[in-house]
Coordinates of C-alpha atoms in Angstrom, one line a residue:
M1 CA 101.4 139.6 86.7
A2 CA 104.1 139.1 89.3
S3 CA 105.0 141.5 92.0
E4 CA 106.6 144.7 90.6
S5 CA 109.8 146.6 91.1
Q6 CA 111.0 149.9 89.9
S7 CA 114.3 150.3 88.2
S8 CA 116.5 153.4 88.1
P9 CA 119.2 154.6 85.8
L10 CA 122.6 153.0 85.9
E11 CA 121.3 149.9 87.7
L12 CA 120.8 146.4 86.4
V13 CA 117.7 145.2 88.2
T14 CA 117.0 141.6 88.8
V15 CA 113.7 140.7 90.3
D16 CA 113.0 137.4 91.9
R17 CA 109.2 136.8 92.2
E18 CA 109.8 133.8 94.4
A19 CA 111.2 135.8 97.2
K20 CA 109.9 135.4 100.7
G21 CA 106.5 136.9 101.5
G22 CA 105.8 137.4 97.8
C23 CA 107.9 140.6 97.7
P24 CA 110.5 140.9 95.0
D25 CA 114.1 140.6 95.9
V26 CA 115.8 143.3 94.0
R27 CA 119.6 143.4 93.4
V28 CA 121.1 146.3 91.6
G29 CA 124.4 147.2 90.2
V30 CA 126.5 148.2 87.3
G31 CA 129.7 148.0 86.2
P32 CA 134.4 145.9 85.9
E33 CA 135.3 143.0 84.1
G34 CA 134.5 139.7 85.7
T35 CA 136.1 136.3 85.0
G36 CA 134.7 134.0 82.3
G37 CA 131.7 134.7 80.2
V38 CA 128.3 136.0 81.2
E39 CA 125.0 134.2 80.5
L40 CA 122.0 136.4 80.9
T41 CA 118.5 134.8 81.3
W42 CA 115.1 136.4 81.8
E43 CA 111.9 134.7 82.6
D44 CA 108.3 135.9 82.5
L45 CA 109.5 139.5 82.2
W46 CA 106.7 142.1 82.3
V47 CA 107.1 145.9 81.8
T48 CA 104.2 148.2 82.3
T49 CA 103.7 152.0 82.2
S50 CA 101.0 154.0 83.8
K51 CA 98.9 156.4 81.7
G52 CA 97.9 159.2 84.2
N53 CA 94.9 158.0 86.2
G54 CA 94.0 155.3 83.8
P55 CA 95.0 151.6 83.8
S56 CA 98.6 150.6 83.2
A57 CA 99.6 149.4 79.8
A58 CA 101.8 146.4 79.2
I59 CA 104.8 147.1 77.0
L60 CA 106.4 143.7 77.5
S61 CA 104.1 140.7 78.3
G62 CA 105.8 137.8 80.0
V63 CA 108.8 137.4 77.6
T64 CA 111.4 134.8 78.3
G65 CA 114.8 134.3 76.7
F66 CA 118.6 134.0 77.1
A67 CA 121.8 135.3 75.8
R68 CA 125.0 133.2 75.9
P69 CA 128.8 134.1 75.8
G70 CA 130.3 134.3 72.4
E71 CA 126.9 134.7 70.7
V72 CA 124.9 137.6 69.3
L73 CA 121.2 137.8 70.0
A74 CA 119.1 140.1 67.8
I75 CA 115.9 141.6 69.1
M76 CA 113.7 142.4 66.1
G77 CA 110.2 143.6 65.4
P78 CA 108.1 146.4 64.0
S79 CA 108.2 149.9 65.5
G80 CA 106.6 150.0 68.9
C81 CA 107.0 146.3 69.6
G82 CA 109.1 146.7 72.7
K83 CA 112.6 146.2 71.4
S84 CA 114.2 149.1 73.1
T85 CA 112.1 148.5 76.3
L86 CA 113.4 144.9 76.5
L87 CA 117.0 146.2 76.0
D88 CA 116.5 148.8 78.7
A89 CA 115.0 146.3 81.1
L90 CA 117.9 143.9 80.7
S91 CA 120.5 146.6 81.0
G92 CA 118.8 148.4 83.9
R93 CA 117.8 151.6 82.1
L94 CA 114.1 151.7 82.6
G95 CA 112.7 155.0 83.6
S96 CA 111.0 155.7 86.9
Q97 CA 107.6 155.7 85.2
M98 CA 108.1 152.1 84.1
R99 CA 107.3 149.1 86.3
Q100 CA 109.1 145.8 85.9
S101 CA 108.5 142.3 87.1
G102 CA 109.9 138.9 86.4
R103 CA 113.3 137.3 86.9
I104 CA 116.7 138.3 85.4
L105 CA 119.7 136.2 86.2
V106 CA 123.4 136.5 85.5
N107 CA 125.1 133.2 85.3
G108 CA 122.1 131.7 87.1
R109 CA 122.5 134.0 90.0
R110 CA 120.9 137.2 91.4
Q111 CA 124.1 139.2 91.6
M112 CA 125.4 142.7 91.3
L113 CA 127.4 143.4 88.2
A114 CA 130.8 145.1 88.6
Y115 CA 132.0 148.1 86.6
G116 CA 133.1 147.2 83.1
T117 CA 130.9 144.1 82.8
L118 CA 128.1 145.9 81.1
A119 CA 128.3 148.4 78.3
Y120 CA 125.5 150.1 76.3
V121 CA 125.8 151.7 72.9
T122 CA 123.0 154.1 72.3
Q123 CA 121.3 154.6 69.0
E124 CA 122.5 158.2 68.7
D125 CA 126.3 158.7 68.3
I126 CA 127.0 161.5 70.8
L127 CA 130.7 162.2 70.4
M128 CA 133.0 165.2 70.9
T129 CA 133.3 166.5 67.4
T130 CA 136.5 168.5 67.8
L131 CA 138.6 165.4 68.7
T132 CA 140.2 162.9 66.3
V133 CA 139.1 159.3 66.4
K134 CA 142.3 158.3 68.2
E135 CA 142.0 161.2 70.7
A136 CA 138.4 160.3 71.5
I137 CA 139.2 156.7 72.2
C138 CA 142.5 157.4 74.0
Y139 CA 140.8 159.9 76.4
S140 CA 138.1 157.3 77.1
A141 CA 140.8 154.7 77.7
E142 CA 142.4 156.9 80.3
L143 CA 139.0 157.6 81.8
L144 CA 137.7 154.1 82.0
L145 CA 140.7 151.8 82.6
P146 CA 142.2 151.3 86.1
D147 CA 145.1 153.2 87.5
W148 CA 147.3 150.1 87.8
M149 CA 147.5 150.1 84.0
S150 CA 150.2 152.5 82.7
K151 CA 149.5 155.2 80.2
S152 CA 151.2 153.3 77.5
E153 CA 149.1 150.2 78.3
K154 CA 145.9 152.2 78.1
R155 CA 147.0 153.7 74.7
E156 CA 147.9 150.2 73.5
R157 CA 144.4 149.0 74.5
A158 CA 142.9 152.0 72.6
E159 CA 144.8 151.3 69.5
Q160 CA 143.9 147.6 69.7
V161 CA 140.2 148.3 69.7
I162 CA 140.6 150.8 66.9
I163 CA 142.2 148.1 64.8
E164 CA 139.6 145.6 65.8
M165 CA 136.8 147.9 64.6
G166 CA 138.7 148.8 61.4
L167 CA 139.3 152.5 62.1
Q168 CA 143.0 152.6 61.7
D169 CA 142.8 154.6 58.5
A170 CA 140.7 157.3 60.2
M171 CA 142.7 157.6 63.4
E172 CA 143.9 161.1 62.8
T173 CA 140.6 162.4 61.3
R174 CA 138.5 164.6 63.4
I175 CA 135.0 163.2 64.2
G176 CA 133.3 166.4 62.9
G177 CA 129.7 167.4 63.2
R178 CA 127.1 169.6 61.6
S179 CA 129.3 172.6 61.0
K180 CA 132.4 170.7 59.9
K181 CA 132.6 167.4 57.9
G182 CA 134.5 164.6 59.6
I183 CA 134.2 160.8 59.5
S184 CA 131.3 158.9 58.0
G185 CA 128.2 157.7 59.8
G186 CA 129.4 154.1 59.9
Q187 CA 132.8 155.2 61.3
R188 CA 131.0 157.3 64.0
R189 CA 129.0 154.3 65.0
R190 CA 132.2 152.2 65.3
V191 CA 133.9 155.0 67.4
S192 CA 130.9 154.8 69.8
I193 CA 131.3 151.0 70.0
C194 CA 135.1 151.3 70.5
I195 CA 134.6 153.6 73.5
E196 CA 132.3 151.1 75.2
I197 CA 134.4 147.9 74.5
L198 CA 137.6 149.4 76.0
T199 CA 136.9 147.6 79.3
R200 CA 136.2 144.3 77.5
P201 CA 132.6 144.1 78.8
K202 CA 131.1 140.7 79.2
L203 CA 127.7 142.1 78.3
L204 CA 127.3 144.4 75.4
F205 CA 123.9 146.0 74.6
L206 CA 123.4 147.9 71.3
D207 CA 120.3 149.9 70.4
E208 CA 119.8 149.7 66.7
P209 CA 123.5 150.0 65.7
T210 CA 122.7 150.0 62.0
S211 CA 120.1 152.8 62.1
G212 CA 120.8 155.4 59.4
L213 CA 123.5 153.3 57.7
D214 CA 123.4 151.8 54.3
S215 CA 123.7 148.0 53.8
A216 CA 127.5 148.0 53.3
A217 CA 128.1 150.1 56.4
S218 CA 125.6 148.1 58.4
Y219 CA 127.4 144.8 57.5
H220 CA 130.8 146.3 58.3
V221 CA 129.6 147.5 61.7
M222 CA 127.8 144.3 62.6
S223 CA 130.6 142.0 61.4
R224 CA 133.0 143.7 63.7
I225 CA 130.7 143.3 66.6
V226 CA 130.2 139.6 65.9
N227 CA 134.0 139.2 65.7
Q228 CA 134.3 140.9 69.1
A229 CA 131.8 138.4 70.6
R230 CA 133.6 135.4 69.1
Q231 CA 137.1 136.7 69.9
H232 CA 136.6 137.8 73.5
G233 CA 133.7 135.5 74.5
G234 CA 131.3 138.5 75.1
T235 CA 127.6 138.3 75.3
V236 CA 126.0 140.7 72.7
I237 CA 122.4 141.7 72.7
T238 CA 121.3 144.1 70.0
S239 CA 118.0 145.6 68.9
I240 CA 117.7 146.0 65.1
H241 CA 114.8 147.1 62.9
Q242 CA 115.1 145.6 59.5
P243 CA 118.6 144.2 58.7
C244 CA 119.7 143.2 55.2
S245 CA 120.1 139.5 54.6
E246 CA 123.9 139.5 55.0
V247 CA 123.6 141.2 58.4
F248 CA 120.7 138.9 59.4
E249 CA 122.8 135.8 58.8
L250 CA 125.5 137.1 61.2
F251 CA 123.3 136.6 64.3
D252 CA 123.2 133.5 66.3
N253 CA 119.7 133.8 67.8
L254 CA 116.6 135.9 67.1
C255 CA 114.0 137.3 69.5
L256 CA 111.1 138.4 67.3
L257 CA 108.6 140.7 69.2
C258 CA 105.3 142.2 68.3
S259 CA 103.1 144.2 70.7
G260 CA 105.3 143.1 73.6
N261 CA 104.8 139.4 73.0
T262 CA 107.3 136.8 71.7
I263 CA 106.6 135.7 68.1
Y264 CA 109.7 133.6 68.0
F265 CA 112.9 133.0 70.0
G266 CA 115.5 130.6 68.7
P267 CA 118.3 130.1 66.2
I268 CA 118.4 132.3 63.2
S269 CA 118.6 129.3 61.0
S270 CA 115.2 127.9 62.2
T271 CA 113.2 131.1 61.8
S272 CA 112.1 130.4 58.3
E273 CA 111.1 126.9 59.3
F274 CA 108.9 128.3 62.1
F275 CA 107.1 130.7 59.7
A276 CA 106.8 128.0 57.0
L277 CA 105.2 125.6 59.5
N278 CA 102.6 128.2 60.3
G279 CA 101.7 128.9 56.7
Y280 CA 104.0 131.9 55.9
P281 CA 107.1 130.6 54.2
C282 CA 109.7 133.1 53.1
P283 CA 109.4 133.5 49.3
P284 CA 112.5 132.7 47.2
M285 CA 115.1 135.5 46.7
M286 CA 113.5 137.6 49.5
N287 CA 115.3 139.0 52.6
P288 CA 114.0 136.8 55.5
S289 CA 113.8 139.7 57.9
D290 CA 111.7 141.7 55.4
H291 CA 109.3 138.8 55.2
F292 CA 109.0 138.3 58.9
L293 CA 108.4 142.0 59.6
R294 CA 105.9 142.3 56.8
T295 CA 104.0 139.4 58.2
I296 CA 103.5 140.9 61.7
N297 CA 103.5 144.6 60.9
K298 CA 100.2 146.2 62.1
D299 CA 100.9 149.4 60.1
F300 CA 99.2 147.6 57.2
D301 CA 95.5 146.5 57.3
L302 CA 96.2 143.3 55.5
V303 CA 99.1 140.9 55.2
I304 CA 99.1 138.9 52.0
G305 CA 100.3 135.4 52.9
E306 CA 102.5 134.8 49.9
G307 CA 102.8 131.1 49.4
C308 CA 100.4 130.3 52.2
N309 CA 98.6 126.9 51.9
N310 CA 95.2 128.4 51.0
N311 CA 96.6 131.4 49.1
C312 CA 94.5 133.8 51.2
S313 CA 94.7 137.2 52.8
S314 CA 94.6 137.3 56.6
N315 CA 93.9 140.1 59.1
T316 CA 97.2 141.2 60.7
T317 CA 96.0 140.9 64.3
E318 CA 94.7 137.3 63.6
V319 CA 98.1 136.4 62.1
I320 CA 100.0 137.8 65.1
N321 CA 97.7 136.0 67.6
M322 CA 98.1 132.8 65.7
L323 CA 101.9 133.0 65.6
I324 CA 102.1 133.9 69.4
S325 CA 99.9 130.9 70.2
S326 CA 101.9 128.6 67.9
Y327 CA 105.2 129.7 69.4
K328 CA 104.0 129.0 73.0
S329 CA 103.1 125.4 72.0
S330 CA 106.2 124.9 69.8
S331 CA 109.4 123.0 70.5
F332 CA 111.3 126.3 70.1
C333 CA 109.5 127.7 73.2
Q334 CA 110.1 124.5 75.2
Q335 CA 113.8 124.7 74.3
V336 CA 114.0 128.3 75.6
L337 CA 112.3 127.3 78.8
W338 CA 114.7 124.4 79.2
E339 CA 117.7 126.6 78.6
V340 CA 116.5 129.2 81.2
A341 CA 115.8 126.5 83.7
Q342 CA 119.2 124.9 83.2
S343 CA 120.9 128.2 83.7
G344 CA 119.0 128.9 86.9
S345 CA 119.8 125.4 88.3
S346 CA 123.5 125.4 87.5
K347 CA 125.1 128.4 89.2
G348 CA 127.9 129.9 87.1
A349 CA 130.8 132.0 88.2
V350 CA 130.1 135.1 90.3
V351 CA 131.0 138.2 88.4
K352 CA 133.7 139.9 90.4
K353 CA 134.2 143.6 90.8
G354 CA 137.3 145.1 89.1
S355 CA 139.0 148.5 89.5
Q356 CA 138.6 151.7 87.6
A357 CA 140.4 155.0 87.4
S358 CA 140.5 157.1 90.5
F359 CA 138.4 160.2 91.0
I360 CA 141.4 162.5 90.7
G361 CA 142.5 160.6 87.6
K362 CA 139.1 161.1 86.0
C363 CA 139.0 164.8 86.9
S364 CA 142.5 165.2 85.2
V365 CA 141.4 163.4 82.0
L366 CA 138.1 165.2 81.8
T367 CA 139.9 168.6 82.3
R368 CA 142.4 167.9 79.6
R369 CA 139.8 166.6 77.2
S370 CA 137.4 169.5 77.9
F371 CA 140.3 172.1 77.5
V372 CA 141.1 170.7 74.1
N373 CA 137.5 170.8 73.0
M374 CA 137.1 174.4 74.2
Y375 CA 140.3 175.4 72.4
R376 CA 139.3 173.9 69.1
D377 CA 135.6 174.9 69.1
P378 CA 135.5 178.6 67.9
G379 CA 132.0 179.0 69.1
Y380 CA 132.9 178.2 72.7
Y381 CA 135.1 181.1 73.6
W382 CA 137.1 182.5 70.6
L383 CA 134.1 184.1 68.9
R384 CA 133.0 185.5 72.2
L385 CA 136.5 187.0 72.8
A386 CA 136.3 188.7 69.4
I387 CA 132.8 190.1 70.1
Y388 CA 133.7 191.2 73.6
F389 CA 136.8 193.0 72.4
A390 CA 134.9 194.8 69.7
L391 CA 132.2 195.8 72.2
C392 CA 134.8 197.0 74.7
L393 CA 136.5 199.1 72.0
S394 CA 133.0 200.5 71.2
I395 CA 132.5 201.3 74.9
G396 CA 136.0 202.9 75.0
T397 CA 135.3 205.2 72.1
I398 CA 131.8 206.2 73.2
F399 CA 132.9 206.9 76.8
Y400 CA 136.4 208.0 75.8
N401 CA 138.3 210.0 78.5
I402 CA 135.1 210.4 80.6
G403 CA 136.5 213.1 83.0
Y404 CA 135.0 214.2 86.4
A405 CA 132.2 216.6 85.5
Y406 CA 128.8 216.1 87.0
G407 CA 127.5 214.4 83.9
S408 CA 130.3 211.8 84.1
I409 CA 128.5 210.3 87.1
Q410 CA 125.7 209.0 85.0
A411 CA 128.0 208.1 82.2
R412 CA 130.3 206.1 84.4
G413 CA 127.4 204.3 85.9
S414 CA 126.0 203.5 82.5
M415 CA 129.3 202.2 81.2
L416 CA 129.9 200.0 84.2
M417 CA 126.3 198.7 84.0
F418 CA 126.9 197.7 80.4
V419 CA 130.0 195.8 81.3
A420 CA 128.3 194.0 84.2
A421 CA 125.1 193.2 82.4
Y422 CA 125.6 192.8 78.6
L423 CA 129.0 191.3 78.4
T424 CA 127.9 188.5 80.8
F425 CA 124.6 188.3 79.0
M426 CA 126.4 187.2 75.9
A427 CA 127.4 184.0 77.6
I428 CA 124.2 182.6 76.1
G429 CA 126.0 182.6 72.8
G430 CA 127.9 179.6 73.9
F431 CA 124.8 177.7 74.9
P432 CA 124.8 175.3 71.9
S433 CA 128.3 174.1 73.0
F434 CA 127.0 173.7 76.6
V435 CA 124.1 171.5 75.2
E436 CA 126.5 169.3 73.3
D437 CA 128.6 168.9 76.4
M438 CA 125.5 168.0 78.4
K439 CA 124.6 165.3 75.8
I440 CA 128.1 163.8 76.1
F441 CA 127.9 164.0 79.9
R442 CA 124.5 162.2 80.0
R443 CA 125.7 159.4 77.8
E444 CA 128.9 158.9 79.7
R445 CA 127.2 159.3 83.0
L446 CA 124.5 156.7 82.2
N447 CA 127.3 154.3 81.2
G448 CA 129.0 154.9 84.6
H449 CA 132.1 156.6 83.1
Y450 CA 132.3 159.3 85.9
S451 CA 130.2 161.2 88.4
P452 CA 128.6 164.6 88.1
S453 CA 131.1 166.0 90.6
A454 CA 134.0 165.0 88.4
F455 CA 132.3 166.7 85.4
I456 CA 131.7 169.9 87.3
I457 CA 135.3 170.1 88.6
A458 CA 136.7 169.4 85.1
N459 CA 134.4 171.9 83.4
T460 CA 135.3 174.6 85.9
L461 CA 139.0 174.0 85.7
S462 CA 139.1 173.8 81.9
S463 CA 136.9 176.9 81.3
A464 CA 138.7 179.1 83.9
P465 CA 141.7 180.1 81.7
F466 CA 139.4 180.9 78.8
L467 CA 137.1 183.0 81.0
F468 CA 140.0 184.8 82.4
L469 CA 141.3 185.5 78.9
I470 CA 138.0 186.9 77.7
S471 CA 137.7 189.0 80.8
I472 CA 141.2 190.5 81.0
I473 CA 141.7 191.5 77.3
P474 CA 138.4 193.3 76.7
A475 CA 138.5 194.8 80.2
S476 CA 141.9 196.3 79.5
A477 CA 140.6 198.0 76.3
A478 CA 137.5 199.5 78.0
Y479 CA 139.3 200.5 81.2
L480 CA 142.1 202.4 79.6
L481 CA 140.1 204.1 76.9
V482 CA 137.4 205.3 79.2
G483 CA 139.9 206.6 81.7
L484 CA 138.8 204.9 84.9
Q485 CA 140.9 205.1 88.0
R486 CA 144.6 204.8 87.0
D487 CA 145.6 202.3 89.6
L488 CA 146.7 198.7 89.2
Q489 CA 144.6 197.6 92.2
H490 CA 141.5 199.1 90.8
F491 CA 142.0 197.6 87.4
I492 CA 142.6 194.1 88.9
F493 CA 139.4 194.4 90.9
F494 CA 137.5 195.6 87.7
A495 CA 138.8 192.5 85.8
L496 CA 138.0 190.1 88.8
I497 CA 134.4 191.4 88.9
L498 CA 134.0 190.6 85.2
Y499 CA 135.7 187.2 85.6
S500 CA 133.6 186.2 88.6
S501 CA 130.4 187.3 86.7
M502 CA 131.4 185.2 83.7
L503 CA 132.1 182.2 85.9
L504 CA 128.8 182.6 87.6
V505 CA 126.8 182.9 84.3
E506 CA 128.5 179.8 83.0
G507 CA 127.2 177.9 86.0
L508 CA 123.7 179.4 85.4
M509 CA 123.8 178.2 81.8
M510 CA 124.9 174.8 82.9
I511 CA 121.8 174.5 85.0
V512 CA 119.6 175.7 82.2
A513 CA 121.3 173.2 79.8
S514 CA 120.6 170.3 82.3
M515 CA 116.9 171.2 82.4
V516 CA 116.2 172.5 78.8
P517 CA 118.3 170.3 76.5
D518 CA 117.0 172.0 73.3
F519 CA 119.5 174.8 72.5
L520 CA 116.9 177.2 71.1
M521 CA 114.6 176.9 74.1
G522 CA 117.6 177.1 76.4
I523 CA 118.8 180.4 74.8
I524 CA 115.3 181.8 75.3
T525 CA 115.2 180.6 78.9
G526 CA 118.7 181.8 79.8
A527 CA 118.0 185.2 78.2
G528 CA 114.7 185.5 80.1
I529 CA 116.4 184.7 83.5
Q530 CA 119.2 187.2 82.9
G531 CA 116.8 189.8 81.6
G532 CA 114.8 189.6 84.8
M533 CA 118.0 190.0 86.9
V534 CA 119.2 193.0 84.9
L535 CA 115.8 194.7 85.2
A536 CA 115.9 194.3 89.0
S537 CA 119.6 195.1 89.5
G538 CA 119.0 198.7 90.7
F539 CA 120.1 200.6 87.7
F540 CA 117.0 201.0 85.5
R541 CA 115.0 201.5 88.7
L542 CA 116.9 202.6 91.8
P543 CA 116.8 200.1 94.7
N544 CA 114.6 202.3 96.9
D545 CA 112.0 202.7 94.1
L546 CA 111.7 199.0 93.3
P547 CA 108.3 197.4 94.2
R548 CA 108.8 195.3 97.3
L549 CA 107.4 192.0 95.9
P550 CA 108.8 190.3 93.9
W551 CA 111.4 192.8 92.5
K552 CA 113.0 194.0 95.7
Y553 CA 112.4 190.8 97.6
P554 CA 113.8 188.5 96.5
I555 CA 114.9 189.2 92.9
Y556 CA 117.1 192.3 93.7
Y557 CA 119.0 190.3 96.3
I558 CA 119.5 187.1 94.3
A559 CA 120.4 188.9 91.1
F560 CA 124.2 188.8 90.7
H561 CA 124.1 192.1 88.8
K562 CA 123.4 193.9 92.1
Y563 CA 126.7 192.7 93.6
A564 CA 128.6 193.3 90.3
N565 CA 127.3 196.8 89.9
Q566 CA 127.9 197.5 93.6
G567 CA 131.5 196.3 93.4
Y568 CA 132.1 198.3 90.2
Y569 CA 130.6 201.5 91.6
K570 CA 132.6 201.2 94.9
N571 CA 135.8 200.5 93.0
E572 CA 135.4 203.4 90.6
F573 CA 133.6 206.2 92.5
I574 CA 135.0 205.9 96.0
G575 CA 138.2 208.0 96.2
L576 CA 137.2 210.4 93.5
T577 CA 135.6 213.9 93.7
F578 CA 133.2 215.1 91.1
Q579 CA 131.9 218.6 90.2
G580 CA 128.6 219.4 91.7
N581 CA 125.4 220.2 89.9
E582 CA 125.6 223.9 90.7
G583 CA 128.5 226.4 90.9
N584 CA 131.8 225.3 92.4
S585 CA 130.4 222.7 94.7
T586 CA 131.9 219.2 94.7
I587 CA 130.6 215.8 95.6
S588 CA 132.6 212.8 96.9
G589 CA 132.5 209.5 95.2
E590 CA 131.3 207.8 98.4
E591 CA 128.3 210.2 98.5
V592 CA 127.6 209.3 94.8
V593 CA 127.4 205.6 95.6
R594 CA 125.3 206.1 98.7
S595 CA 122.9 208.8 97.5
F596 CA 122.9 208.9 93.7
W597 CA 123.0 205.1 93.1
Q598 CA 121.4 204.2 96.5
M599 CA 123.9 201.4 97.1
E600 CA 125.2 199.9 100.4
V601 CA 128.6 201.3 101.4
G602 CA 128.8 199.8 104.8
Y603 CA 131.1 197.0 103.8
S604 CA 134.1 196.6 101.5
K605 CA 133.9 196.1 97.7
W606 CA 135.8 192.9 98.3
V607 CA 132.8 191.5 100.0
D608 CA 130.8 192.0 96.8
L609 CA 133.5 190.1 94.9
A610 CA 133.5 187.3 97.5
I611 CA 129.7 187.1 97.1
L612 CA 130.0 186.8 93.3
F613 CA 132.5 183.9 93.7
G614 CA 130.3 182.3 96.3
M615 CA 127.4 182.5 93.9
A616 CA 129.5 180.9 91.2
V617 CA 130.2 178.0 93.5
L618 CA 126.5 177.8 94.5
Y619 CA 125.3 177.6 90.9
R620 CA 127.6 174.7 90.3
L621 CA 126.2 173.0 93.4
L622 CA 122.7 173.6 92.1
F623 CA 123.8 172.0 88.8
F624 CA 124.9 169.0 90.8
V625 CA 121.6 168.8 92.6
T626 CA 119.6 169.3 89.3
V627 CA 121.5 166.4 87.7
K628 CA 120.9 164.1 90.7
V629 CA 117.2 165.0 91.0
S630 CA 116.7 164.4 87.2
E631 CA 118.4 161.0 87.5
R632 CA 115.9 160.0 90.2
L633 CA 112.9 161.2 88.2
K634 CA 113.9 159.4 85.0

């Protein structure tokens, strides 16, 4: 094999094995719309993956091919043949565990691709379910299209692609999801495609766009994609498993793979001729794609060669090896090699970089979109508000008019601890919504829509009003019913502690969602982390009684509950006087905080509040680092 290079997410990697000194010359880039069409060629492309300490395994074995403007190339083959790997290699999405070698050229050049030239539609439709079709595409238009386009022009572009993909009748319908029915599967697929073609990309990759659709929906989706390629001169490359005959006839060229090797590459119209010449003609009235896949499918021990010259049965592996060898010596292969050589010798236009929306513009759009999603999704905040309010009413009735007797010291501490610990603990209830947001973020991030920093800023700004609402309303009920210090300044501080704790826990759950994408495992993980923090917060076991390692150092000092409790206790106890345990003696609130609860009173309660807000910022920075590290590892 040729010398190897390693690709990373969001980068189109071209590797020239003829570089000086035998080392690959790697050019990377993603991204806007260039001038003219884009012809993509790849020559002797290998992709291998390592299996622990064992030898590397080849997923693609020296494949060669091309894709031209205005045409649709279908990559077809049985499961595990390397379709998605080839698509990922050409689009620069190979993971870090993959090794790639060979040469990939754009218009005969090794060049960086500008933003908007390349778009990738994933197999799974990851969309914001609370938005309508029009809203989803219009928000994406504002997000992706450059600032020099007016808002009306962006909206016009969005409506144009909606009409092109035949979604005008579903424009005002919400996308919907598992909990609420919305548009159909075929319409969801077309919405995903609409979002990616807003920038009029010159290269469009689609990973099994007809997966899960019936034949009618599949034809509707693929015919729209083909029309896009013809109308705008785009180069379309799609992997597809087993298309119906009507869909199969829409394609211009076919790349048929098996076990990482090319079985056939050439015009769709000549595929049956190739198989017939090798003794496997397509039977009359049979879907050609079904016949081709059945012939090379290793999932079956034997392939019956219907209509073969000697009317025999052949071992599948022997058939595949024969077809691979036959293709390499055929005129079809020679034509492909000639096309690739011609493209490499005649340098086409350089793909120029275009403009995109500014960072501030993206933050604004993301904030508005996220706010709408949070407002419409009852599981995000509204259900939590109802539960918080019910809990605070329960707290208020249990600790009603608590008074200043000696027993009220323990009661006050318990009440404040419940507010600091269990109200924030219930943030894990919104974890499924966090996970859905993270899925959308990963898809849009991988396609270069925006940066992690823009997502963090938008998420923080859009969630802040809701967090304030679910802090101030329940806090008011609990504060007034319990009869805590009747002072506006004390109440504001009480609400701010709860608000900062909510903000902080949201950041913590974002980190968990970025590392544990499964919502059930994420809830368990988030609950476990918070449970450990609550246990070491200094309430269930006083600070001086905590074991030094690891509970006192470091868990006690990194648990945000320590600072929330400390702020609450300083705010509520200091300035009050309580009846002593014996006779007419009294005890000051400051002494209660210092001796009874063993908390630090050497600095202001506002310092504790500042620490909580600082930790909220820190958790979002940790989320940013987690995302960047995970991108490097993939």
